[in-house]
Amino acid sequence: MTLSPSVPSRQKPFILALIGLGLVLPFAVYPVFLMKGLCFGLFAAAFNLLLGYVGLLSFGHAMFFGWSAYLTAYAAKEWGLTPEIAILLGVALATVLGAVVGWLAIRRQGIYFAMITLALAQLGFFVAVQAPMTHGEDGIQGVPRGHLFGLFDLSDTMTMYYFVLAVFVASLLFLHRVVNSPFGQVLKAIRDNEPRAVSLGYEVGRYKLIAFVLSSAFAGLAGSLKSLVFQLASLADVSWHMSGEVVLMTLLGGVGTVLGPMVGAFLVVAIQDFFAGIGSWVIIIQGVIFVVCVLLFRSGMIGVLAPWLKRRGITG
Amino acid sequence: MGDEFIVETRSLTKEFKGFVAVSDVNLRVRRHTIHALIGPNGAGKTTCFNLVTKFLTPTKGQILFNGTDITHTQPAAIARHGMVRSFQISAVFGHLTVLENVRVALQRKQGKSFQFWRSGECLNELNTRAEELIEAVGVAEYRDTPAGELSYGRKRALEIATTLALDPEMLLLDEPMAGMGAEDVRRTADLIRRVSANRTILMVEHNLSVVADLSDTITVLKLGRVLAEGSYAEISDNPEVVEAYMGSGHGAAGHG
Ligand SMILES: Nc1ncnc2c1ncn2[C@@H]1O[C@H](COP(=O)(O)OP(=O)(O)OP(=O)(O)O)[C@@H](O)[C@H]1O
Ligand SMILES: [Mg+2]
């Protein structure tokens, strides 16, 4: 479950192989589908930093995802800013929101923590319903993808894809670093036994807050990317369904692993795309698959594969 | 005053919804001694520990550490001032390895614990010290085993190593030997005696032969109150103490 502190030497080729796969896959698979998977994979990885490594279940992560998407979309469309600046603005907003929500929620434990994050995210949802800038039910449509750094035309699907892939890979490597940093060690200690961490002199609240802010920032980054990929920011992005979906993806893939949330996200996105034709039944099918997975593989897909990966020295 | 006694409580009282678990306790722990807190189950020993380390807020009373009033100090801050506790229920970080458990304690003084961007490699410089500590408590052979997989006795040993990693001025050990086999009890008693050289230790322990062997002073609690205090010889002569122990099935204190 936990990754060993020193990266095993055989992990590097595995990571390189995955990146290689990411580079060639859009020639075989519809790139927009892949980008959707990458955006949600990043969202789930950000969420997993909290659930898997601090043991905090946030039920309000749509707030960071959705509001970051709105601001990026608005900045790109109304202010005509370049995509990288629009994304940075979105992430900055998510970071500030994360600091506020985290500060309010972190004193509570377990289900109370989940309830406060949900309540605050609902507040964020109602603001989105009311505020003129979000265009209510319509959302912000026709967001221009623009030119990255004023150079690369992102309206070209392949260029957009490689941009999303680059951001995704860099983010996952960074999150991997966080989890294995001195800070990450303290997080895992808090997750395993909070009173003991206190008795060793750690102000656990501060560690949790920093983790919360980092998690919201990356959730925001995922939302910003998504709004550029689909050229749309809508109420669906800030709704509690979205908060629930990220929980589902993370649990499905395997909580507390670096690969798990990504696998879970692709799975959920694939299910949604595959069954898109049958309308609201997709939710039921998703639910059934979720229940089956939880019953069959209690530690998620990656949890089942872990012994196999471990034997090959890929995960520790 | 603050020099002779490292910890002092004044009229320390804790009520849980009307039930008085600790009542008017005036405890004074002399510097550089081993002080045992004993008493039948439910006497309030653990509650006392929780109060002194501020894991619980007292209903009434005052706590002094090194002459400073810490009645309103946060528990993590108390640990940083040099008073570190262990827990009655074994408290290890189950998904971290044995080595990592000790390193988490060592890394606090390294001052890099907020650096989420730094590679965990920088923790390796603590390995030598961590290895010494796990060696001292006899769990060196489990260096890379997740702590959650250790037997109960070894978890307790690991906890002591983790506590010692902070090099605390004062240690509070809540039943450090519970669940250990005879050999581990002996090893742990030796270790406690060794580390007590320039430290103060307050410990709760049911194993009375260990208490007799190690302690300079013993305080007996019963129903939240101090029943007796003194050396082992003194308290084992006290008829009230003998009765308290007979009544709770721990055997007479006099035969420890
Ligand atoms: N959080 C709590 N809420 C209510 N009552 C409590 C709480 N903590 C302890 N008590 C009660 O206070 C009394 C003292 O408990 P404490 O754990 O301090 O005893 P102890 O001397 O450590 O016993 P043992 O030898 O069994 O560990 C017990 O009757 C216990 O039920
Ligand atoms: Mg107790």
Coordinates of C-alpha atoms and ligand atoms in Angstrom, one line a residue:
Chain A
M1 CA 0.0 0.0 0.0
T2 CA 2.7 2.5 0.9
L3 CA 5.4 3.2 -1.5
S4 CA 8.8 2.7 0.0
P5 CA 10.8 5.9 0.7
S6 CA 13.5 5.3 -1.9
V7 CA 12.1 4.8 -5.4
P8 CA 13.0 1.2 -6.5
S9 CA 15.2 1.2 -9.5
R10 CA 12.8 -0.8 -11.6
Q11 CA 10.0 1.7 -11.1
K12 CA 11.7 4.2 -13.5
P13 CA 11.4 2.0 -16.6
F14 CA 7.8 1.3 -15.7
I15 CA 7.0 5.0 -15.5
L16 CA 8.8 5.6 -18.8
A17 CA 6.8 2.8 -20.4
L18 CA 3.6 4.4 -19.2
I19 CA 4.6 7.8 -20.6
G20 CA 5.5 6.1 -23.9
L21 CA 2.1 4.5 -24.0
G22 CA 0.6 7.9 -23.4
L23 CA 2.6 9.3 -26.3
V24 CA 1.4 6.7 -28.9
L25 CA -2.1 6.0 -27.6
P26 CA -3.9 8.9 -29.4
F27 CA -3.0 7.2 -32.7
A28 CA -5.1 4.2 -31.7
V29 CA -7.7 5.7 -29.3
Y30 CA -10.0 8.8 -29.7
P31 CA -7.8 11.6 -28.2
V32 CA -10.7 13.5 -26.6
F33 CA -11.6 10.3 -24.7
L34 CA -8.0 10.0 -23.5
M35 CA -7.9 13.7 -22.4
K36 CA -11.1 13.2 -20.5
G37 CA -9.5 10.2 -18.7
L38 CA -6.3 12.2 -18.0
C39 CA -8.3 15.1 -16.5
F40 CA -10.3 12.9 -14.3
G41 CA -7.2 10.8 -13.5
L42 CA -5.5 14.0 -12.2
F43 CA -8.6 14.9 -10.3
A44 CA -8.7 11.5 -8.6
A45 CA -5.0 11.6 -7.9
A46 CA -5.4 15.0 -6.2
F47 CA -8.3 13.6 -4.2
N48 CA -6.3 10.5 -3.3
L49 CA -3.6 12.6 -1.7
L50 CA -6.2 13.4 1.1
L51 CA -8.0 10.1 1.3
G52 CA -5.1 7.7 0.8
Y53 CA -2.3 9.6 2.6
V54 CA -4.1 11.6 5.3
G55 CA -7.2 9.5 5.7
L56 CA -9.5 12.4 5.1
L57 CA -12.7 11.9 3.0
S58 CA -13.6 15.1 1.4
F59 CA -17.0 15.2 -0.2
G60 CA -16.7 18.6 -1.6
H61 CA -13.9 18.4 -4.2
A62 CA -16.2 19.4 -7.0
M63 CA -16.0 22.9 -5.6
F64 CA -12.3 23.2 -6.5
F65 CA -12.6 21.3 -9.8
G66 CA -15.7 23.3 -10.9
W67 CA -14.8 26.8 -9.8
S68 CA -11.3 26.5 -11.3
A69 CA -13.0 25.4 -14.5
Y70 CA -15.3 28.4 -14.5
L71 CA -12.5 30.9 -13.9
T72 CA -10.3 29.4 -16.5
A73 CA -13.1 29.4 -19.0
Y74 CA -14.1 32.9 -18.2
A75 CA -10.6 34.2 -18.4
A76 CA -9.9 32.6 -21.7
K77 CA -13.3 33.6 -23.2
E78 CA -14.1 37.0 -21.8
W79 CA -10.6 38.4 -21.0
G80 CA -8.9 36.6 -23.9
L81 CA -6.1 35.4 -21.8
T82 CA -3.6 32.8 -23.0
P83 CA -4.4 29.2 -21.8
E84 CA -1.5 29.0 -19.4
I85 CA -2.5 32.2 -17.6
A86 CA -6.2 31.2 -17.5
I87 CA -5.2 27.9 -16.0
L88 CA -3.0 29.5 -13.4
L89 CA -5.8 31.8 -12.4
G90 CA -8.1 28.8 -12.0
V91 CA -5.6 27.0 -9.9
A92 CA -5.0 30.1 -7.8
L93 CA -8.8 30.3 -7.1
A94 CA -8.9 26.6 -6.2
T95 CA -5.9 27.1 -3.8
V96 CA -7.6 29.9 -2.0
L97 CA -10.9 28.1 -1.8
G98 CA -9.0 25.0 -0.5
A99 CA -7.3 27.1 2.2
V100 CA -10.7 28.4 3.4
V101 CA -12.6 25.1 3.2
G102 CA -9.6 23.2 4.7
W103 CA -9.2 25.7 7.5
L104 CA -12.9 25.3 8.4
A105 CA -13.1 21.5 8.0
I106 CA -9.8 20.2 9.3
R107 CA -10.7 20.5 13.0
R108 CA -13.4 17.9 12.5
Q109 CA -12.9 14.1 12.1
G110 CA -14.4 11.4 10.0
I111 CA -18.0 11.9 8.9
Y112 CA -18.1 15.5 10.3
F113 CA -15.2 16.4 8.1
A114 CA -17.0 14.9 5.0
M115 CA -20.2 16.8 6.0
I116 CA -18.6 20.2 6.3
T117 CA -16.8 19.8 3.0
L118 CA -20.1 18.8 1.4
A119 CA -22.0 21.7 2.9
L120 CA -19.4 24.2 1.8
A121 CA -19.3 22.7 -1.7
Q122 CA -23.1 23.0 -1.9
L123 CA -22.7 26.7 -1.0
G124 CA -20.3 26.9 -3.9
F125 CA -22.8 25.2 -6.1
F126 CA -25.6 27.7 -5.2
V127 CA -23.3 30.6 -5.9
A128 CA -22.6 29.1 -9.3
V129 CA -26.4 28.7 -10.0
Q130 CA -26.9 32.4 -9.1
A131 CA -23.8 34.2 -10.4
P132 CA -24.2 35.8 -13.8
M133 CA -20.6 34.9 -14.9
T134 CA -21.4 31.1 -14.9
H135 CA -24.4 31.5 -17.2
G136 CA -26.5 29.1 -15.0
E137 CA -27.8 26.0 -16.8
D138 CA -26.0 26.8 -20.0
G139 CA -22.5 27.1 -18.5
I140 CA -19.7 29.0 -20.2
Q141 CA -19.7 27.6 -23.7
G142 CA -17.4 27.9 -26.6
V143 CA -14.3 28.5 -24.6
P144 CA -11.4 29.2 -26.9
R145 CA -8.4 26.9 -26.3
G146 CA -6.1 29.6 -27.5
H147 CA -2.4 29.5 -28.2
L148 CA -0.2 28.1 -25.4
F149 CA 2.5 30.7 -24.5
G150 CA 1.2 32.4 -27.6
L151 CA 2.9 29.7 -29.7
F152 CA 1.2 26.4 -29.9
D153 CA -2.3 26.3 -31.3
L154 CA -4.4 24.2 -28.9
S155 CA -7.4 24.0 -31.1
D156 CA -5.4 21.3 -32.8
T157 CA -6.6 18.2 -31.0
M158 CA -3.2 16.5 -31.0
T159 CA -1.4 19.6 -29.7
M160 CA -4.0 19.8 -27.0
Y161 CA -3.6 16.2 -26.1
Y162 CA 0.2 16.4 -25.7
F163 CA -0.2 19.5 -23.5
V164 CA -2.7 17.7 -21.3
L165 CA -0.4 14.7 -21.1
A166 CA 2.6 16.8 -20.2
V167 CA 0.6 18.5 -17.4
F168 CA -0.7 15.2 -16.2
V169 CA 2.7 13.5 -16.1
A170 CA 4.3 16.5 -14.3
S171 CA 1.5 16.6 -11.8
L172 CA 1.6 12.9 -11.0
L173 CA 5.3 13.0 -10.6
F174 CA 5.0 15.9 -8.3
L175 CA 2.3 14.2 -6.2
H176 CA 4.4 11.1 -6.1
R177 CA 7.2 13.3 -4.8
V178 CA 5.0 14.8 -2.1
V179 CA 3.9 11.4 -0.9
N180 CA 7.5 10.3 -0.5
S181 CA 8.8 13.6 0.9
P182 CA 9.6 14.2 4.6
F183 CA 6.2 15.9 4.7
G184 CA 4.6 12.8 3.2
Q185 CA 6.1 10.6 5.9
V186 CA 4.4 12.8 8.5
L187 CA 1.1 12.6 6.6
K188 CA 1.2 8.8 6.6
A189 CA 2.0 8.8 10.3
I190 CA -1.0 11.0 11.0
R191 CA -3.2 8.7 8.8
D192 CA -2.0 5.6 10.7
N193 CA -2.2 7.0 14.2
E194 CA -3.0 10.7 14.8
P195 CA -2.7 10.8 18.6
R196 CA 0.7 9.2 18.3
A197 CA 1.8 11.8 15.8
V198 CA 0.6 14.5 18.2
S199 CA 2.6 12.9 21.0
L200 CA 5.7 13.1 18.9
G201 CA 5.2 16.8 18.8
Y202 CA 3.6 17.3 15.3
E203 CA 1.0 20.0 14.9
V204 CA -1.2 17.6 12.9
G205 CA -3.7 20.4 11.9
R206 CA -1.1 22.2 9.9
Y207 CA 0.0 19.1 8.0
K208 CA -3.6 18.3 7.2
L209 CA -4.2 21.8 6.0
I210 CA -1.2 21.9 3.7
A211 CA -2.3 18.5 2.3
F212 CA -5.8 19.8 1.8
V213 CA -4.6 22.9 -0.1
L214 CA -2.3 20.9 -2.3
S215 CA -5.1 18.5 -3.1
S216 CA -7.5 21.4 -3.9
A217 CA -4.9 23.1 -6.1
F218 CA -4.5 19.9 -8.2
A219 CA -8.2 19.3 -8.3
G220 CA -8.4 22.8 -9.7
L221 CA -5.8 22.1 -12.3
A222 CA -7.8 19.1 -13.4
G223 CA -10.9 21.3 -13.7
S224 CA -9.1 24.0 -15.6
L225 CA -7.7 21.5 -18.1
K226 CA -11.1 19.9 -18.5
S227 CA -12.8 23.3 -19.3
L228 CA -10.2 23.8 -22.1
V229 CA -10.5 20.3 -23.5
F230 CA -14.3 20.4 -23.7
Q231 CA -14.4 24.2 -24.2
L232 CA -17.1 24.2 -21.5
A233 CA -17.5 24.9 -17.8
S234 CA -20.9 24.0 -16.4
L235 CA -22.9 23.3 -13.3
A236 CA -22.1 19.6 -13.6
D237 CA -18.5 20.4 -12.7
V238 CA -19.4 22.0 -9.3
S239 CA -22.3 19.6 -8.4
W240 CA -22.1 17.0 -5.7
H241 CA -22.3 14.3 -8.4
M242 CA -18.8 15.3 -9.4
S243 CA -17.6 15.1 -5.7
G244 CA -19.1 11.6 -5.6
E245 CA -17.6 10.5 -8.9
V246 CA -14.1 11.3 -7.7
V247 CA -14.7 9.2 -4.6
L248 CA -15.9 6.4 -6.8
M249 CA -12.9 6.6 -9.2
T250 CA -10.4 6.6 -6.3
L251 CA -12.0 3.6 -4.5
L252 CA -12.4 1.7 -7.7
G253 CA -8.8 2.1 -8.7
G254 CA -7.3 1.6 -5.3
V255 CA -6.9 4.2 -2.6
G256 CA -3.5 5.1 -1.3
T257 CA -1.7 4.1 -4.5
V258 CA -0.3 6.4 -7.1
L259 CA -1.6 4.4 -10.1
G260 CA -5.0 3.4 -8.6
P261 CA -6.9 6.7 -9.1
M262 CA -5.8 7.0 -12.7
V263 CA -7.0 3.4 -13.4
G264 CA -10.2 4.1 -11.7
A265 CA -10.8 7.4 -13.6
F266 CA -10.2 5.7 -17.0
L267 CA -12.6 2.9 -16.0
V268 CA -15.4 5.3 -15.0
V269 CA -14.9 7.5 -18.1
A270 CA -14.9 4.4 -20.3
I271 CA -18.1 3.1 -18.7
Q272 CA -19.7 6.5 -19.2
D273 CA -18.7 6.7 -22.8
F274 CA -19.5 3.1 -23.6
F275 CA -23.0 3.3 -22.2
A276 CA -23.6 6.9 -23.1
G277 CA -26.4 5.9 -25.5
I278 CA -28.7 4.5 -22.9
G279 CA -29.1 7.7 -20.9
S280 CA -29.6 7.6 -17.2
W281 CA -29.2 3.8 -17.1
V282 CA -25.5 4.6 -17.1
I283 CA -25.7 5.6 -13.4
I284 CA -27.2 2.3 -12.5
I285 CA -24.6 0.3 -14.5
Q286 CA -21.9 2.4 -12.9
G287 CA -23.4 1.6 -9.4
V288 CA -23.5 -2.1 -10.1
I289 CA -19.9 -2.2 -11.4
F290 CA -18.8 -0.3 -8.3
V291 CA -20.6 -2.6 -5.9
V292 CA -19.1 -5.7 -7.7
C293 CA -15.6 -4.2 -7.7
V294 CA -15.8 -3.3 -4.0
L295 CA -17.0 -6.8 -3.2
L296 CA -14.5 -8.6 -5.4
F297 CA -11.4 -6.4 -4.9
R298 CA -11.6 -4.8 -1.6
S299 CA -8.5 -2.8 -2.1
G300 CA -9.3 -1.6 -5.6
M301 CA -8.0 -2.8 -9.0
I302 CA -4.5 -1.8 -8.2
G303 CA -4.8 -3.5 -4.8
V304 CA -5.4 -6.7 -6.7
L305 CA -2.6 -6.2 -9.1
A306 CA -0.2 -5.0 -6.4
P307 CA 1.4 -8.3 -5.5
W308 CA 2.1 -8.9 -9.2
L309 CA 3.6 -5.4 -9.6
K310 CA 5.6 -5.8 -6.4
R311 CA 7.1 -9.0 -7.6
R312 CA 8.5 -7.1 -10.6
G313 CA 9.8 -4.4 -8.3
I314 CA 7.5 -1.8 -9.9
T315 CA 5.7 -0.6 -6.8
G316 CA 7.1 -1.0 -3.3
Chain B
M1 CA 11.0 24.1 43.7
G2 CA 11.0 24.0 39.9
D3 CA 14.4 22.5 40.1
E4 CA 13.8 19.6 42.4
F5 CA 10.5 18.5 40.8
I6 CA 10.2 18.3 37.0
V7 CA 6.4 17.8 37.0
E8 CA 4.0 19.0 39.6
T9 CA 0.2 18.8 39.6
R10 CA -2.0 20.8 41.9
S11 CA -5.5 19.6 42.8
L12 CA -5.7 17.9 39.4
T13 CA -9.3 16.8 38.8
K14 CA -11.1 15.3 35.8
E15 CA -14.8 14.7 35.6
F16 CA -16.5 12.8 32.8
K17 CA -20.2 13.8 32.9
G18 CA -20.3 13.9 36.7
F19 CA -18.1 10.8 37.1
V20 CA -14.9 11.8 38.8
A21 CA -12.0 9.8 37.2
V22 CA -9.2 11.8 38.8
S23 CA -9.8 13.7 42.0
D24 CA -7.6 16.3 43.6
V25 CA -4.3 14.7 42.7
N26 CA -1.1 16.4 43.9
L27 CA 1.6 14.6 42.1
R28 CA 5.3 15.6 42.3
V29 CA 7.8 13.9 40.2
R30 CA 11.4 14.3 41.3
R31 CA 13.9 15.1 38.5
H32 CA 16.0 12.2 37.3
T33 CA 14.1 9.5 39.1
I34 CA 11.8 6.7 38.0
H35 CA 8.3 7.3 39.4
A36 CA 5.7 4.6 39.1
L37 CA 1.9 5.1 39.1
I38 CA 0.1 2.0 40.2
G39 CA -3.4 1.1 41.2
P40 CA -6.3 -1.3 40.3
N41 CA -8.0 -1.1 36.9
G42 CA -10.0 2.1 36.4
A43 CA -8.1 3.9 39.2
G44 CA -7.4 6.8 36.8
K45 CA -3.8 6.2 35.9
T46 CA -4.2 6.7 32.2
T47 CA -6.5 9.7 32.7
C48 CA -3.7 11.2 34.8
F49 CA -1.3 10.7 31.9
N50 CA -3.8 12.2 29.5
L51 CA -4.1 15.3 31.7
V52 CA -0.4 15.8 32.3
T53 CA 0.3 15.6 28.6
K54 CA -2.8 17.7 27.8
F55 CA -4.5 15.0 25.7
L56 CA -7.4 15.8 28.1
T57 CA -8.2 19.2 29.6
P58 CA -8.5 19.1 33.4
T59 CA -11.8 20.1 34.9
K60 CA -9.8 21.7 37.7
G61 CA -6.3 22.1 38.8
Q62 CA -2.9 23.1 37.5
I63 CA 0.0 21.3 35.9
L64 CA 3.6 22.6 36.1
F65 CA 6.5 21.3 33.9
N66 CA 9.9 22.6 34.8
G67 CA 8.3 25.3 36.9
T68 CA 6.2 26.5 33.9
D69 CA 2.4 26.3 34.0
I70 CA 1.4 24.1 31.1
T71 CA -2.3 23.8 32.0
H72 CA -3.3 25.5 28.8
T73 CA -0.5 24.3 26.5
Q74 CA -1.3 22.2 23.4
P75 CA -0.3 18.5 23.5
A76 CA 2.1 18.7 20.5
A77 CA 3.8 21.7 22.1
I78 CA 4.3 19.8 25.4
A79 CA 6.0 17.1 23.4
R80 CA 8.3 19.6 21.8
H81 CA 9.2 21.0 25.3
G82 CA 10.6 17.5 26.1
M83 CA 7.8 15.6 27.8
V84 CA 6.8 12.6 25.6
R85 CA 4.3 10.0 26.4
S86 CA 3.5 6.5 25.1
F87 CA 0.0 5.0 25.0
Q88 CA -1.6 2.1 26.8
I89 CA -2.9 0.6 23.6
S90 CA 0.0 0.0 21.3
A91 CA 0.5 3.0 19.1
V92 CA 2.7 2.4 16.1
F93 CA 2.3 3.7 12.5
G94 CA 1.1 0.4 11.0
H95 CA 1.9 1.0 7.3
L96 CA 5.3 2.4 8.0
T97 CA 8.2 0.1 8.4
V98 CA 9.9 -0.3 11.8
L99 CA 12.8 1.9 10.6
E100 CA 10.4 4.5 9.3
N101 CA 8.5 4.6 12.6
V102 CA 11.6 5.7 14.4
R103 CA 12.6 8.0 11.6
V104 CA 9.3 9.9 11.8
A105 CA 10.2 10.8 15.3
L106 CA 13.8 11.6 14.5
Q107 CA 12.9 13.8 11.5
R108 CA 11.1 16.4 13.5
K109 CA 14.3 18.0 14.8
Q110 CA 15.7 17.8 11.2
G111 CA 13.3 20.7 10.5
K112 CA 12.3 19.5 7.0
S113 CA 9.0 18.1 7.8
F114 CA 7.0 20.7 6.0
Q115 CA 9.1 20.4 2.8
F116 CA 6.7 18.5 0.6
W117 CA 8.8 19.2 -2.5
R118 CA 11.9 17.5 -1.1
S119 CA 12.9 14.0 -1.9
G120 CA 12.5 11.5 1.0
E121 CA 16.2 10.6 0.3
C122 CA 17.2 13.3 2.8
L123 CA 15.7 11.1 5.6
N124 CA 18.3 8.4 5.0
E125 CA 20.9 10.4 7.0
L126 CA 18.8 9.5 10.0
N127 CA 19.1 5.7 9.3
T128 CA 22.2 5.1 11.5
R129 CA 20.6 6.6 14.6
A130 CA 17.3 4.9 13.8
E131 CA 19.1 1.5 13.5
E132 CA 20.8 2.1 16.9
L133 CA 17.4 2.7 18.5
I134 CA 15.7 -0.4 17.0
E135 CA 18.7 -2.4 17.9
A136 CA 18.5 -1.2 21.5
V137 CA 14.9 -2.5 21.9
G138 CA 15.6 -5.7 20.0
V139 CA 13.6 -5.2 16.8
A140 CA 16.5 -4.6 14.4
E141 CA 15.8 -7.8 12.5
Y142 CA 12.4 -6.4 11.5
R143 CA 13.9 -3.2 10.1
D144 CA 11.9 -3.2 6.9
T145 CA 8.7 -4.9 8.1
P146 CA 5.5 -2.8 8.3
A147 CA 5.0 -2.1 12.0
G148 CA 1.4 -3.3 11.8
E149 CA 2.7 -6.9 11.2
L150 CA 4.7 -7.1 14.4
S151 CA 3.6 -9.1 17.4
Y152 CA 2.1 -7.0 20.3
G153 CA 5.3 -7.2 22.4
R154 CA 7.5 -6.0 19.6
K155 CA 5.1 -3.2 18.8
R156 CA 5.5 -2.0 22.4
A157 CA 9.3 -2.3 22.0
L158 CA 9.1 -0.2 18.8
E159 CA 7.1 2.4 20.6
I160 CA 9.8 2.8 23.2
A161 CA 12.4 3.2 20.5
T162 CA 10.2 5.8 18.8
T163 CA 9.7 7.7 22.1
L164 CA 13.4 7.6 22.8
A165 CA 14.2 8.9 19.4
L166 CA 13.0 12.3 20.5
D167 CA 15.5 12.2 23.3
P168 CA 12.9 13.6 25.8
E169 CA 13.8 15.0 29.1
M170 CA 10.8 13.3 30.6
L171 CA 9.0 10.1 29.4
L172 CA 5.6 8.9 30.4
L173 CA 5.2 5.2 29.7
D174 CA 1.7 3.7 30.0
E175 CA 2.2 0.0 30.7
P176 CA 5.2 -0.4 28.5
M177 CA 5.6 -4.1 29.2
A178 CA 2.0 -5.2 28.8
G179 CA 1.9 -8.2 26.5
M180 CA 5.6 -8.9 26.6
G181 CA 7.2 -12.2 27.3
A182 CA 9.6 -12.7 30.2
E183 CA 12.7 -12.0 28.1
D184 CA 11.4 -8.9 26.6
V185 CA 10.3 -7.6 30.0
R186 CA 13.8 -8.0 31.2
R187 CA 15.3 -6.3 28.2
T188 CA 12.8 -3.4 28.4
A189 CA 13.5 -3.0 32.2
D190 CA 17.2 -2.9 31.5
L191 CA 16.6 -0.3 28.8
I192 CA 14.4 1.8 31.0
R193 CA 17.0 1.8 33.7
R194 CA 19.7 2.7 31.2
V195 CA 17.8 5.6 29.6
S196 CA 16.8 6.9 33.0
A197 CA 20.3 8.0 33.7
N198 CA 19.7 11.6 32.7
R199 CA 16.0 11.6 32.3
T200 CA 12.9 11.4 34.4
I201 CA 10.4 8.6 33.9
L202 CA 6.8 8.4 35.0
M203 CA 5.4 5.0 34.3
V204 CA 2.2 3.0 34.8
E205 CA 2.9 -0.7 35.2
H206 CA 1.0 -3.6 36.5
N207 CA 4.0 -5.9 36.8
L208 CA 4.9 -5.2 40.4
S209 CA 8.2 -7.0 40.4
V210 CA 9.3 -4.6 37.6
V211 CA 7.9 -1.7 39.6
A212 CA 9.7 -2.8 42.7
D213 CA 12.9 -3.2 40.8
L214 CA 12.9 0.1 38.9
S215 CA 11.1 2.7 40.8
D216 CA 12.5 5.3 43.2
T217 CA 9.0 6.5 44.2
I218 CA 5.6 4.9 43.8
T219 CA 2.2 6.6 43.9
V220 CA -0.8 4.4 44.4
L221 CA -4.1 5.6 43.0
K222 CA -7.5 4.2 43.8
L223 CA -10.8 5.6 42.5
G224 CA -9.1 8.7 41.3
R225 CA -7.4 9.6 44.6
V226 CA -3.9 9.1 45.8
L227 CA -4.0 6.3 48.3
A228 CA -0.3 6.2 49.3
E229 CA 3.1 7.4 48.1
G230 CA 6.6 6.3 49.0
S231 CA 9.3 3.7 48.3
Y232 CA 8.3 0.2 47.4
A233 CA 9.0 -1.0 51.0
E234 CA 6.9 1.8 52.4
I235 CA 3.8 1.2 50.3
S236 CA 3.9 -2.5 50.5
D237 CA 3.6 -2.2 54.2
N238 CA 0.6 0.0 53.9
P239 CA -2.5 -2.1 54.7
E240 CA -4.8 0.0 52.6
V241 CA -2.6 -0.6 49.5
V242 CA -2.5 -4.3 50.2
E243 CA -6.3 -4.4 50.4
A244 CA -6.7 -2.4 47.2
Y245 CA -4.6 -4.9 45.4
M246 CA -6.2 -8.0 47.0
G247 CA -9.6 -6.6 46.1
S248 CA -8.8 -6.2 42.4
G249 CA -7.0 -9.6 41.8
H250 CA -3.5 -8.2 41.2
G251 CA -2.1 -10.1 44.2
A252 CA -0.6 -8.6 47.3
A253 CA 1.8 -5.8 46.6
G254 CA 4.1 -7.3 49.2
H255 CA 4.9 -10.3 47.1
G256 CA 6.0 -8.5 44.0
Ligands
LIG1 N1 -13.3 9.5 28.0 C1 -13.9 9.0 29.0 N2 -15.2 9.1 29.2 C2 -15.8 8.6 30.3 N3 -15.2 7.9 31.3 C3 -13.9 7.7 31.1 C4 -13.1 8.2 30.0 N4 -11.8 7.8 30.2 C5 -11.8 7.1 31.3 N5 -13.0 7.0 31.9 C6 -13.3 6.4 33.2 O1 -12.4 6.9 34.1 C7 -11.9 5.8 35.0 C8 -10.4 5.8 35.0 O2 -10.0 5.3 33.8 P1 -8.4 5.1 33.4 O3 -8.3 4.7 32.0 O4 -7.7 6.4 33.8 O5 -8.0 4.0 34.4 P2 -6.6 3.2 34.5 O6 -6.2 3.4 35.9 O7 -5.7 3.6 33.5 O8 -7.1 1.7 34.4 P3 -6.3 0.5 33.7 O9 -5.4 -0.1 34.6 O10 -7.4 -0.5 33.3 O11 -5.6 1.0 32.5 C9 -12.6 4.5 34.5 O12 -13.7 4.3 35.3 C10 -13.0 4.9 33.1 O13 -14.1 4.2 32.7
MG2 MG -4.8 2.7 31.9

